[in-house]
Short mmCIF file of C-alpha atoms in Angstrom, two decimals:
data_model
loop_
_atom_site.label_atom_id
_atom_site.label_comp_id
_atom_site.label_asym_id
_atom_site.label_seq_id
_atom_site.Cartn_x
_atom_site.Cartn_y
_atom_site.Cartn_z
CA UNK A 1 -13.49 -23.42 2.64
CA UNK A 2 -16.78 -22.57 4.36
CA UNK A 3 -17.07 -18.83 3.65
CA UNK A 4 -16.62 -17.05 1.09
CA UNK A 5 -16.07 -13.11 1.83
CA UNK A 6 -16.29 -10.59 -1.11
CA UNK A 7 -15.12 -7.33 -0.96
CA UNK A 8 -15.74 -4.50 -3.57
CA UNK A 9 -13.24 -2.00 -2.93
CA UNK A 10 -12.27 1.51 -5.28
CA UNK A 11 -9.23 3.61 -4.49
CA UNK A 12 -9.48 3.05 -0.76
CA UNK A 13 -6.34 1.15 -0.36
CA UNK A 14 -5.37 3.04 3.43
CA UNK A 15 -8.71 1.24 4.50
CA UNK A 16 -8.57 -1.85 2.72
CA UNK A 17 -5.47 -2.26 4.74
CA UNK A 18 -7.17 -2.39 7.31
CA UNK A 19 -9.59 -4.98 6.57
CA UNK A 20 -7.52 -6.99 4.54
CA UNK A 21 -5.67 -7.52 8.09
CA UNK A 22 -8.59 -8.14 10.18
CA UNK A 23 -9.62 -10.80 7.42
CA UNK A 24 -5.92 -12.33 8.03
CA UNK A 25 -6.46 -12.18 11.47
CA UNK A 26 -9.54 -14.29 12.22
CA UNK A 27 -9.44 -16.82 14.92
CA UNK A 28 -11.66 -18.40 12.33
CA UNK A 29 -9.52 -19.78 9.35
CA UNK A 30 -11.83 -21.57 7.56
CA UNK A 31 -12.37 -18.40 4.36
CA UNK A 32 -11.59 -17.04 1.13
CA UNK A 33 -11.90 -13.85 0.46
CA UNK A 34 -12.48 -12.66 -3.16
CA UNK A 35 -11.65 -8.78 -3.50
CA UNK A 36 -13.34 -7.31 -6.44
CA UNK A 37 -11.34 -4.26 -7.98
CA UNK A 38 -13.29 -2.11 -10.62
CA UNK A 39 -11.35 -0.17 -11.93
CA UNK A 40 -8.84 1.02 -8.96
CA UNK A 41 -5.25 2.86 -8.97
CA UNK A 42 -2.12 0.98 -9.20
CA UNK A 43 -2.19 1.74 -5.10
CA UNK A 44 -5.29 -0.06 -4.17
CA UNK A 45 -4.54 -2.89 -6.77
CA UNK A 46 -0.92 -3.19 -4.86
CA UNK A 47 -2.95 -3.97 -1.76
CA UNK A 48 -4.98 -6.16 -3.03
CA UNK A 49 -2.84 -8.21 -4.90
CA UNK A 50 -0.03 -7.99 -1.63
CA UNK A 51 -2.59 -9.50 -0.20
CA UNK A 52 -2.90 -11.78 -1.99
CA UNK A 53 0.40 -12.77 -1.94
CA UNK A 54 0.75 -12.88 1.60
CA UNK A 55 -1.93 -15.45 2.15
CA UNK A 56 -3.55 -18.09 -0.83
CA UNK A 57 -7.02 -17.84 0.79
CA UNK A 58 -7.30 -14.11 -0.92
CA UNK A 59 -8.04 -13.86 -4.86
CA UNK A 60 -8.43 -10.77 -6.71
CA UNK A 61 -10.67 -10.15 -9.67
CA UNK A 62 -11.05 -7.30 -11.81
CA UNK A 63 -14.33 -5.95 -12.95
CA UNK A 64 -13.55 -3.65 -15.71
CA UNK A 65 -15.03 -0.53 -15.25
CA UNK A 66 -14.70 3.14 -16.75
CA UNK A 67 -16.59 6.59 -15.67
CA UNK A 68 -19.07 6.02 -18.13
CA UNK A 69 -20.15 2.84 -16.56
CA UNK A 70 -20.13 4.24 -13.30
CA UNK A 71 -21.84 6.94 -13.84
CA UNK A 72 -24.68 4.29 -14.79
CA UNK A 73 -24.10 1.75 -12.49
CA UNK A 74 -23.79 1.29 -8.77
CA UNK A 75 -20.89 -1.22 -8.82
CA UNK A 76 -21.02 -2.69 -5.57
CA UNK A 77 -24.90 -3.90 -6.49
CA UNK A 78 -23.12 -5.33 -10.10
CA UNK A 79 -20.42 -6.89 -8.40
CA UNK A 80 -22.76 -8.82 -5.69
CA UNK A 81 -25.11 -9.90 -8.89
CA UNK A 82 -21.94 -11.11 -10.91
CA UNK A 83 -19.69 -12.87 -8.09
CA UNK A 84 -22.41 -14.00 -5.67
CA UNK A 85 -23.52 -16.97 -7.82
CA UNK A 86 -19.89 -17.91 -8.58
CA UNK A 87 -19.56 -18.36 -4.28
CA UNK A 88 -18.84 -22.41 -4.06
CA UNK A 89 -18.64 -22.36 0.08
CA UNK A 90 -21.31 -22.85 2.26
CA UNK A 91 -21.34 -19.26 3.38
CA UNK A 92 -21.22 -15.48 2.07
CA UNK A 93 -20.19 -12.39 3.88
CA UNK A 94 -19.83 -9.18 2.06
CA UNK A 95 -17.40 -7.08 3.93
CA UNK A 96 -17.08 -3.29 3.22
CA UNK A 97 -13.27 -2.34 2.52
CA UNK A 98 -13.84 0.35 4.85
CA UNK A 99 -14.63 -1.66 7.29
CA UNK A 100 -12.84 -4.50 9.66
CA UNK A 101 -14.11 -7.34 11.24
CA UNK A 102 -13.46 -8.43 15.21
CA UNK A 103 -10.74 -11.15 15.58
CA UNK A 104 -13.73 -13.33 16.85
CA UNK A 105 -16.77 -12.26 14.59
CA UNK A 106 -16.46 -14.15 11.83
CA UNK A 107 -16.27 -17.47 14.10
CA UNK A 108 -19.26 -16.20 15.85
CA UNK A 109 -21.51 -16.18 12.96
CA UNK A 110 -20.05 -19.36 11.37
CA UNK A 111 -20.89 -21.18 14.83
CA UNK A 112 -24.28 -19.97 14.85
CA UNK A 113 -25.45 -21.20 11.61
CA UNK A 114 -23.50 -24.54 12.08
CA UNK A 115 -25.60 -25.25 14.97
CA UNK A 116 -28.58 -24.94 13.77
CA UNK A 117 -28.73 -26.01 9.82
CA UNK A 118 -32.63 -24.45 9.76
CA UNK A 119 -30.78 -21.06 10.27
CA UNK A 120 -29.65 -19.24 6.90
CA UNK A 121 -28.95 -15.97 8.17
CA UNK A 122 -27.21 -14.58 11.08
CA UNK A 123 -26.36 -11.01 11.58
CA UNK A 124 -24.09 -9.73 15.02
CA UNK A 125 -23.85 -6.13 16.51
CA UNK A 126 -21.47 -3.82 14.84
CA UNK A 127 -19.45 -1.00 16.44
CA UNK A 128 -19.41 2.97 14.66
CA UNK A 129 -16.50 5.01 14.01
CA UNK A 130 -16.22 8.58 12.38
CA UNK A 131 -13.39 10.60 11.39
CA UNK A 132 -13.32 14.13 12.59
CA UNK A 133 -12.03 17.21 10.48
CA UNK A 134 -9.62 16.08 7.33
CA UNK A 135 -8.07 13.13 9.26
CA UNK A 136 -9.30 10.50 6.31
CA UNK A 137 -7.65 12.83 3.52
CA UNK A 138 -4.63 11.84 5.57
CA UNK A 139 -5.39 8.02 5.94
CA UNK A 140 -4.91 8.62 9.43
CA UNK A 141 -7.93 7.24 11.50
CA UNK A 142 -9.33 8.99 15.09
CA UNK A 143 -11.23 7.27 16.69
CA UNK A 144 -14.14 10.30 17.43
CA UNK A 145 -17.32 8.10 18.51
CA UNK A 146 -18.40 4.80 19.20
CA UNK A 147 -21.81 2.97 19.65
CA UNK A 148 -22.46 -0.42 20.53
CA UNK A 149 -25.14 -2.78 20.93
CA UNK A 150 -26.81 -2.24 17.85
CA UNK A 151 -28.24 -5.32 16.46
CA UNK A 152 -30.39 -7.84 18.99
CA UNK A 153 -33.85 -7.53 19.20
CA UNK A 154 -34.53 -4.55 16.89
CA UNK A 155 -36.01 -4.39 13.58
CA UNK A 156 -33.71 -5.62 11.17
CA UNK A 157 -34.03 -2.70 8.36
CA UNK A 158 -33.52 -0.08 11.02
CA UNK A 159 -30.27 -2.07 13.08
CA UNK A 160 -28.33 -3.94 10.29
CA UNK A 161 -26.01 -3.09 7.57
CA UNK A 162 -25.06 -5.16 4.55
CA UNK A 163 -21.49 -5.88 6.39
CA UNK A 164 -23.06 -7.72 9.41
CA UNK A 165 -24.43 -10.82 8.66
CA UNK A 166 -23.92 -14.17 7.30
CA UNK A 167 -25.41 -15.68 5.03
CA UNK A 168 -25.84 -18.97 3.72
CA UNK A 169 -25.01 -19.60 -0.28
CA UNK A 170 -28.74 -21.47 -0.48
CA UNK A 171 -30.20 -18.29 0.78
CA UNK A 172 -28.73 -16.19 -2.24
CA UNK A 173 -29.52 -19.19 -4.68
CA UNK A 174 -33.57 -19.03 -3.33
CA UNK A 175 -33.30 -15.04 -3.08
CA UNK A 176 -32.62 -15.31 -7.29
CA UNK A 177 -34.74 -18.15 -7.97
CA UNK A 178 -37.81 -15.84 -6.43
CA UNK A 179 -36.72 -13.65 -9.24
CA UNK A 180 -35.13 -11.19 -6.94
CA UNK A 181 -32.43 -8.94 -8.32
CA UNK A 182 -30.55 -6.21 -6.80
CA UNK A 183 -30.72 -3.22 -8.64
CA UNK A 184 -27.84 -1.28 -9.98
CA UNK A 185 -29.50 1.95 -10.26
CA UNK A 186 -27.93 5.17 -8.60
CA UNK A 187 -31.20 6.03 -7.28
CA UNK A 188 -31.05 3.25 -4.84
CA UNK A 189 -26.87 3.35 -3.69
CA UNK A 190 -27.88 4.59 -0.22
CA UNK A 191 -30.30 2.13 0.74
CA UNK A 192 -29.11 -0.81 -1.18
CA UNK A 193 -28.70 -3.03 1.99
CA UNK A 194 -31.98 -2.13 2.94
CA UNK A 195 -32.95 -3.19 -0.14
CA UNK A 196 -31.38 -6.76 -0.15
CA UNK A 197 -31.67 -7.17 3.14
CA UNK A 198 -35.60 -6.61 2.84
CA UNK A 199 -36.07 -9.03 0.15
CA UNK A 200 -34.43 -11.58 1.95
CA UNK A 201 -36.20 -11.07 5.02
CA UNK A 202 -39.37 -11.99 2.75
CA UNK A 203 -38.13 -15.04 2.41
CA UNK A 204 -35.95 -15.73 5.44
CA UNK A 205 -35.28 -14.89 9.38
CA UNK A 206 -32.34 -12.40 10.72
CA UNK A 207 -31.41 -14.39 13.79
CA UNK A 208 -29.33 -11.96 15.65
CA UNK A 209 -26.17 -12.88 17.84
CA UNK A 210 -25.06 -10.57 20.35
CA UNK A 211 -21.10 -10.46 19.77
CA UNK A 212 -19.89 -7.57 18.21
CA UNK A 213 -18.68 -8.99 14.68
CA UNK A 214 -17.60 -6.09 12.40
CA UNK A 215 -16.68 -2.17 13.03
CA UNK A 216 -18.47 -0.01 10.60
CA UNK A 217 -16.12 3.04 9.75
CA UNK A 218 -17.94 6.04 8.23
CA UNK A 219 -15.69 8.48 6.16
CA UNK A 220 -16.44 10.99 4.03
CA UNK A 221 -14.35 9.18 1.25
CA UNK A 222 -17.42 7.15 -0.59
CA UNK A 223 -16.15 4.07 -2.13
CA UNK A 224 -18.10 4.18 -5.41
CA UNK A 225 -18.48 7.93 -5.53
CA UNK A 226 -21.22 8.89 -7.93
CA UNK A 227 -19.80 11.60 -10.89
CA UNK A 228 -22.63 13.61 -11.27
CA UNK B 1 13.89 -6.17 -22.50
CA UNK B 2 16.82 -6.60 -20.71
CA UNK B 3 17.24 -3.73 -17.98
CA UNK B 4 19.99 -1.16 -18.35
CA UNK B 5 19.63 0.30 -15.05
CA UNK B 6 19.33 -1.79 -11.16
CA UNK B 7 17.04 0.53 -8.75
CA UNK B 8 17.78 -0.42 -5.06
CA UNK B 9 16.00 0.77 -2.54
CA UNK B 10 15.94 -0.10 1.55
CA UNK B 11 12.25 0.28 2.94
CA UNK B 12 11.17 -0.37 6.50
CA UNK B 13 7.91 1.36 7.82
CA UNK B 14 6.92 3.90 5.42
CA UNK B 15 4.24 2.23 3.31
CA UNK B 16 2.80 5.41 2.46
CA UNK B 17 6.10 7.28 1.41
CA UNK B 18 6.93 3.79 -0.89
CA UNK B 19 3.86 4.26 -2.69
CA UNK B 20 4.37 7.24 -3.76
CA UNK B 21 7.88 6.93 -4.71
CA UNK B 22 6.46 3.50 -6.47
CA UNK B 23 4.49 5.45 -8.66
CA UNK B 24 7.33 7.55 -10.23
CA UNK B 25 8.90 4.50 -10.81
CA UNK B 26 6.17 3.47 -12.72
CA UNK B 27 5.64 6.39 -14.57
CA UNK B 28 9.39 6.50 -15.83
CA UNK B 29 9.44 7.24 -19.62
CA UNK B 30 12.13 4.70 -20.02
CA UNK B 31 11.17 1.20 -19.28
CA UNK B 32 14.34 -0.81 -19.13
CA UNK B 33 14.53 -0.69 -15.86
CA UNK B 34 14.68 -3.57 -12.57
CA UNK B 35 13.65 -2.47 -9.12
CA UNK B 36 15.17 -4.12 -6.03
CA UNK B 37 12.81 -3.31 -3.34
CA UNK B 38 14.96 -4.38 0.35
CA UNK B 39 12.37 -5.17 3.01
CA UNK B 40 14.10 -4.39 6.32
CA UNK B 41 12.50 -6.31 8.95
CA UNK B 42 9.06 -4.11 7.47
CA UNK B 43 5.93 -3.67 9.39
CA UNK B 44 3.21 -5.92 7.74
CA UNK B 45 1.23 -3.39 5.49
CA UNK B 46 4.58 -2.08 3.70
CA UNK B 47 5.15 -6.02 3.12
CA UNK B 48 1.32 -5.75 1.78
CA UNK B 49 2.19 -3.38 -0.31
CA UNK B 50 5.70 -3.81 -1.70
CA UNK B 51 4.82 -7.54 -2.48
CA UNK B 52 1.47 -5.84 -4.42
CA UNK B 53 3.16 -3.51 -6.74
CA UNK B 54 5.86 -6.39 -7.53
CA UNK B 55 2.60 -8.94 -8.51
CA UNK B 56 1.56 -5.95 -10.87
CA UNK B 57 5.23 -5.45 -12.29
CA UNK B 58 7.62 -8.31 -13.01
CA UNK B 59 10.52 -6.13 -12.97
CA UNK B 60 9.63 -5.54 -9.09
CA UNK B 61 12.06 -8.21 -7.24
CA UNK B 62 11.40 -8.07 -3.47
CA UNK B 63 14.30 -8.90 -0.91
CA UNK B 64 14.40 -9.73 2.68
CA UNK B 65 16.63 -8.19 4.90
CA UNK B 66 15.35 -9.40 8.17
CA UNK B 67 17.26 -7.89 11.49
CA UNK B 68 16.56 -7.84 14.93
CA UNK B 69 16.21 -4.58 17.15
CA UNK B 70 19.55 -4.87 18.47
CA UNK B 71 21.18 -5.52 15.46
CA UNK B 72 19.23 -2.04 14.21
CA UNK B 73 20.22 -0.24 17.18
CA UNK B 74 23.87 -0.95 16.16
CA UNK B 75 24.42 -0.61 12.49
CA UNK B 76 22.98 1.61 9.88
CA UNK B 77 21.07 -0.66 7.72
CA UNK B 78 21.58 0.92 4.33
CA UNK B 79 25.15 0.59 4.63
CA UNK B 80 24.83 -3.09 5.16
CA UNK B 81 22.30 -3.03 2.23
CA UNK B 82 24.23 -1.41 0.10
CA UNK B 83 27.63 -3.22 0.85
CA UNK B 84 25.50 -6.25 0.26
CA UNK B 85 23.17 -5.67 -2.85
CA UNK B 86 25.36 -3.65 -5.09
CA UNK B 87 28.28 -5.95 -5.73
CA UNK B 88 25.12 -7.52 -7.20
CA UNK B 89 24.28 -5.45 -9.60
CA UNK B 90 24.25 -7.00 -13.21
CA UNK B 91 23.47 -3.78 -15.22
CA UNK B 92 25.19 -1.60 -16.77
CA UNK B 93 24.00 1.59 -14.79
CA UNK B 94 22.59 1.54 -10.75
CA UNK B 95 21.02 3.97 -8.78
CA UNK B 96 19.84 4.74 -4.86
CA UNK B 97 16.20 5.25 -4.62
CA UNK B 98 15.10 6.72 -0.93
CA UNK B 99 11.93 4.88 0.11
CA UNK B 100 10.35 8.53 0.56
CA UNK B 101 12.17 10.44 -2.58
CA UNK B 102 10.31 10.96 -5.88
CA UNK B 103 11.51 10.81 -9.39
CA UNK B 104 10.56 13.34 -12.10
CA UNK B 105 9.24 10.61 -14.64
CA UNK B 106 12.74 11.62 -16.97
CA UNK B 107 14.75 10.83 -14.31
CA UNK B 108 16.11 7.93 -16.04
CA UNK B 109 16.09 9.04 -19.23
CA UNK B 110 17.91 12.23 -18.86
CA UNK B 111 20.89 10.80 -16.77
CA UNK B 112 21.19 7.11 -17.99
CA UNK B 113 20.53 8.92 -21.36
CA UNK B 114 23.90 11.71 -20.32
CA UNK B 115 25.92 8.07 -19.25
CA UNK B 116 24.99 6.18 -22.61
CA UNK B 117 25.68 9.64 -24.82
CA UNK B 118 28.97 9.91 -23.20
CA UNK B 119 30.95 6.35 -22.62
CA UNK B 120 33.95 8.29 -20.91
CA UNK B 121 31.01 9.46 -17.91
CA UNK B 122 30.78 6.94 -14.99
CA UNK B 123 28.83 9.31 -12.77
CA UNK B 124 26.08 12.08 -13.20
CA UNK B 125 23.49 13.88 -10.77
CA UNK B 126 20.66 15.90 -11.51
CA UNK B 127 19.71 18.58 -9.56
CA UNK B 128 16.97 17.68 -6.98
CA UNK B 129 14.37 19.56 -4.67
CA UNK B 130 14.07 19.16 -0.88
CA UNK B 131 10.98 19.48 0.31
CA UNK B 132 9.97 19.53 4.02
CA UNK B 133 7.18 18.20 6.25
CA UNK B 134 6.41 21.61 8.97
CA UNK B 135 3.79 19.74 11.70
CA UNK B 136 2.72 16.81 11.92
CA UNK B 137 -1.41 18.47 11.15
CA UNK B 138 0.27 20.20 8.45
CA UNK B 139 -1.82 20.42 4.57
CA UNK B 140 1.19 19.76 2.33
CA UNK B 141 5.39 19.67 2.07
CA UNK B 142 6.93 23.02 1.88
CA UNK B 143 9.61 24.16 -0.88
CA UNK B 144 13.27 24.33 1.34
CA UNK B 145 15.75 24.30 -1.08
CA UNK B 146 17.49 23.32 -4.23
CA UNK B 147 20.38 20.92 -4.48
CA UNK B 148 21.77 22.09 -7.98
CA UNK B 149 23.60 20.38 -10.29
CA UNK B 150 25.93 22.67 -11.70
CA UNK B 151 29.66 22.23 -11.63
CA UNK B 152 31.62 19.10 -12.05
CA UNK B 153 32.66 17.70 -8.46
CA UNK B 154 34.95 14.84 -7.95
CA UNK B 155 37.89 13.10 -9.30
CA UNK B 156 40.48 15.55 -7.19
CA UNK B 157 38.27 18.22 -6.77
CA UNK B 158 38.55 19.94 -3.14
CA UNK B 159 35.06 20.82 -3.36
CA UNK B 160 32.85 18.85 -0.69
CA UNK B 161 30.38 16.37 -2.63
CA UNK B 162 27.84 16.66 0.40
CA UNK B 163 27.46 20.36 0.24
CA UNK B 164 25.95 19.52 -3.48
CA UNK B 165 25.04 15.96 -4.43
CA UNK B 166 22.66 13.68 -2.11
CA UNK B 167 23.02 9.86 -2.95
CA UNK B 168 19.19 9.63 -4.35
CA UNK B 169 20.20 12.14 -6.97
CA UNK B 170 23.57 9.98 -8.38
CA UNK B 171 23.33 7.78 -11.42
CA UNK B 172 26.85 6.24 -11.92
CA UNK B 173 27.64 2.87 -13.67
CA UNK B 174 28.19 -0.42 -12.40
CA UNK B 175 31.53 0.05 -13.36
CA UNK B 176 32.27 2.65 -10.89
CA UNK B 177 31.43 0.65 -7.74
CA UNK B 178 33.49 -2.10 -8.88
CA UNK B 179 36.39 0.23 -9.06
CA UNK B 180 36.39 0.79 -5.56
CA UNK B 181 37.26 -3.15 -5.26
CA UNK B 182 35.76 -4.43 -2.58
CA UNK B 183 35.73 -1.23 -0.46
CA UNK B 184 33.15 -1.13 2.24
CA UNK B 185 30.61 1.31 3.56
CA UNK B 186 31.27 1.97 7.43
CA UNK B 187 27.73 0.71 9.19
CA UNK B 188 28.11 2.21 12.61
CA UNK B 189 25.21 5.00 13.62
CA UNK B 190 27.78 7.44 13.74
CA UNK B 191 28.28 7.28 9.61
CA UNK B 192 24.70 6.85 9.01
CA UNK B 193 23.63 10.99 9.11
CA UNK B 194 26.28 10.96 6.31
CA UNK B 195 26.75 7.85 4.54
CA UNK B 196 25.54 9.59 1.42
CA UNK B 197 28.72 12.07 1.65
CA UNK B 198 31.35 9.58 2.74
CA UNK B 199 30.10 7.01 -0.65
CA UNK B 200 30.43 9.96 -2.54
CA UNK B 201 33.46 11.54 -1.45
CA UNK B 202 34.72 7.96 -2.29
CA UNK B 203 33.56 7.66 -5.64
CA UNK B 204 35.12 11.62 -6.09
CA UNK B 205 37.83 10.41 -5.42
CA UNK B 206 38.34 8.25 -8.64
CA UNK B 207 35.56 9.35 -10.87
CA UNK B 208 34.18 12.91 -12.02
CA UNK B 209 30.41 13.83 -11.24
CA UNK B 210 29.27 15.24 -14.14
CA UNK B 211 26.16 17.12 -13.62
CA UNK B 212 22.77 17.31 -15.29
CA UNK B 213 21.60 20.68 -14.84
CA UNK B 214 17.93 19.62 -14.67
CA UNK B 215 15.31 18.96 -12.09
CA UNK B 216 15.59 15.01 -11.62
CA UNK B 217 14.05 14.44 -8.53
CA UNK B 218 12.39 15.34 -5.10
CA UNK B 219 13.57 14.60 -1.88
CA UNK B 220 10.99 14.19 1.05
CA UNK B 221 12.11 15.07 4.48
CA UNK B 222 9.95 13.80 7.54
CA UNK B 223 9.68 13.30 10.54
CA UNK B 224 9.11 9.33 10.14
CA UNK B 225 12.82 8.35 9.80
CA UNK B 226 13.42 5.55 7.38
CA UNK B 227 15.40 3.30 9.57
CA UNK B 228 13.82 4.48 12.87
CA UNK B 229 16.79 5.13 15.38
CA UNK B 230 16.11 4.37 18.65
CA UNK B 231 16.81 8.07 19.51
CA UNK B 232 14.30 9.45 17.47
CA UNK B 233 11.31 9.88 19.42
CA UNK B 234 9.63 12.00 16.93
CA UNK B 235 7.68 10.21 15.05
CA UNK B 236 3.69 10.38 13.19
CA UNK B 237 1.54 7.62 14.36
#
């Protein structure tokens, strides 16, 4: 395998669905994808491990987790810290499991790294979607608004999201040697990519790629709601 | 443990409705239980998901019933199932579970418990909610009525099984269904909106229904038919 994705996903299982299939999907074959339960309902862990059933390229891990460590910890930020340095491909890609990927994206951003080996990260455009009134408490997605384009030629911390780019599994391994961490604190949930993505860009080049590689789908229904 | 009871169901493109209905499986009180899950020619994320809930519970076996359009367009496909997984069974006790019903979490253990109490009993039925779905933008299922299990039916009886048992709320014993030797569920279209009446009429005619005067389950009516006839149009995307 060539590219690891990793998925953190928490009683979302109508959208993990949904990108579980546009993983299976991918013109681009060459994956594993590792989805990361902490501490989900029986539903989302059905999907998950149906997944995995369907197709050997998908494990599923469990990272034990209550409401007491939740309240203290942003688990998507623990879960990149504790799975990233067990990635043994070339390549990561952290997909949202809210969001899917185009048939063709994944290829896209594979292709562009191959070619040139002095590249560690590549990041394509991404495509918006909202939900409009109490569709999402439905699981039933409308399509309300779309933008494209974002991505080329922009600053990176205003364009990107975590769920766009590629990068390579040397990138992470210099990113932690620097003695760069991503924090698990609450305070920083909403901006997390920004944060990552920022201290990599200290260290390394966005290049950009202008195929449309993932749709972003923003729902009311937060993944790793915070109990205040 | 091995299971008293077989649990068949026939699922084809109501992923949603199965999980739920998967749940109060798994919340039964009584465990000694084996679920037959029938995929009929499913979409892929009811496949997802059925395959799912039988990695998380090894008494979860999943079937396939592949069949083509055509062959769905001309034959019920729970008759087929049913003439096909029952004689099957290798419990003592089976029961019908609709891919969109769901169980009180006593279901088993009140009418498995009435058939074990009383070895002369081949067949009881709770008593069992219907629920319906108004509009498709619609906030929740609305109370319709109550199917109640009150009087003995069967065995005789000119009373009309359908006016008062539905096949999801039956629990009858393995013994039963091989007393009808061999006999075989009609699968034409025209049976279908009443298969549940004509097995039980059949079964009434050999074997008391004893009822369980108790809430056992819930019974989901939608517009998203189970085994999608070709007429239906209706139908929630």
């Amino acid at each position: 395998m060539s590219v690891t994705i990793v998925t953190a996903t928490y009683n979302k299982p109508q959208f993990l669905f949904d990108a579980g299939l546009s993983v299976l999907n991918q013109s681009y074959e060459n994956w594993s994808w590792w989805i990361v339960l902490n501490g989900s309902d029986h539903y989302t862990t059905a999907v998950a491990k149906g997944f995995a059933r369907k197709d050997a390229r998908v494990q599923v891990f469990n990272e034990p987790t209550d409401e007491g460590r939740r309240k203290k910890e942003y688990m998507p930020a623990v879960i990149i810290n504790k799975y990233y340095p067990l990635v043994n491909t070339k390549y990561i890609f952290w997909l949202s499991d809210d969001d899917t990927l185009y048939q063709e994206g994944l290829k896209a951003l594979v292709e562009a790294l191959e070619k040139d080996p002095q590249k560690d990260i590549v990041y394509g455009d991404c495509q918006f979607v909202k939900l409009v009134n109490d569709q999402w408490k439905k699981g039933k997605w409308i399509r309300a608004k779309q933008e494209m384009g974002l991505g080329t030629g922009i600053l990176p911390d205003k364009r990107i999201d975590g769920g766009q780019f590629l990068q390579t599994k040397r990138s992470w391994m210099i990113f932690t040697k620097e003695g760069l961490t991503i924090t698990t604190d609450w305070r920083h949930a909403n901006h997390i990519d920004g944060i990552y993505m920022n201290g990599l860009a200290s260290l390394f080049t966005f290049y950009p790629i202008p195929v449309p590689v993932v749709l972003h789908r923003c729902t009311p229904l937060s993944t790793f709601v915070q109990v205040i | 443990m091995k299971p008293a009871t077989t649990i068949i169901t026939s699922t084809y493109n109501k992923y949603n409705y199965f999980v739920d209905a998967a749940q109060t499986v798994l919340a039964q009180t009584r465990s000694d239980w084996q679920w037959w899950v029938i995929l009929n020619s499913p979409v892929e994320k009811l496949e997802i998901v059925v395959q799912g809930y039988a990695s998380i519970d090894p008494r979860i076996t999943v079937f396939y019933h592949p069949c083509t359009e055509e062959e769905r367009r001309k034959f019920y496909q729970p008759a087929i199932i049913i003439n096909k997984y029952y004689p099957r069974v290798d419990t003592p006790y089976l029961v019908w579970l609709s891919d969109d019903d769901l169980w009180e979490a006593t279901f088993l253990e009140d009418l498995v418990g009435e058939l074990e109490a009383d070895p002369s009993k081949d067949i009881v039925y709770g008593s069992c909610d219907l629920v319906y779905w108004p509009l498709v933008n619609a906030k929740e299922w609305i109370y319709r009525t109550t199917l109640k299990a009150d009087k003995k039916i069967g065995a005789g009886t000119k009373l009309d099984p359908p006016l008062f048992v539905d096949g999801g709320q039956v629990v009858q014993t393995k013994r039963s269904y091989d007393a009808l030797k061999g006999w075989q569920l009609p699968t034409d279209w025209k049976s279908g909106s009443h298969l549940d009446g004509i097995y039980t009429s059949m079964l009434g005619n050999q074997f008391v229904f004893h009822p369980v005067n108790k809430k056992v389950c819930t019974k989901r009516y939608s517009a998203w038919a189970t085994f999608g006839h070709p007429k239906i149009l209706l139908r929630v995307t």
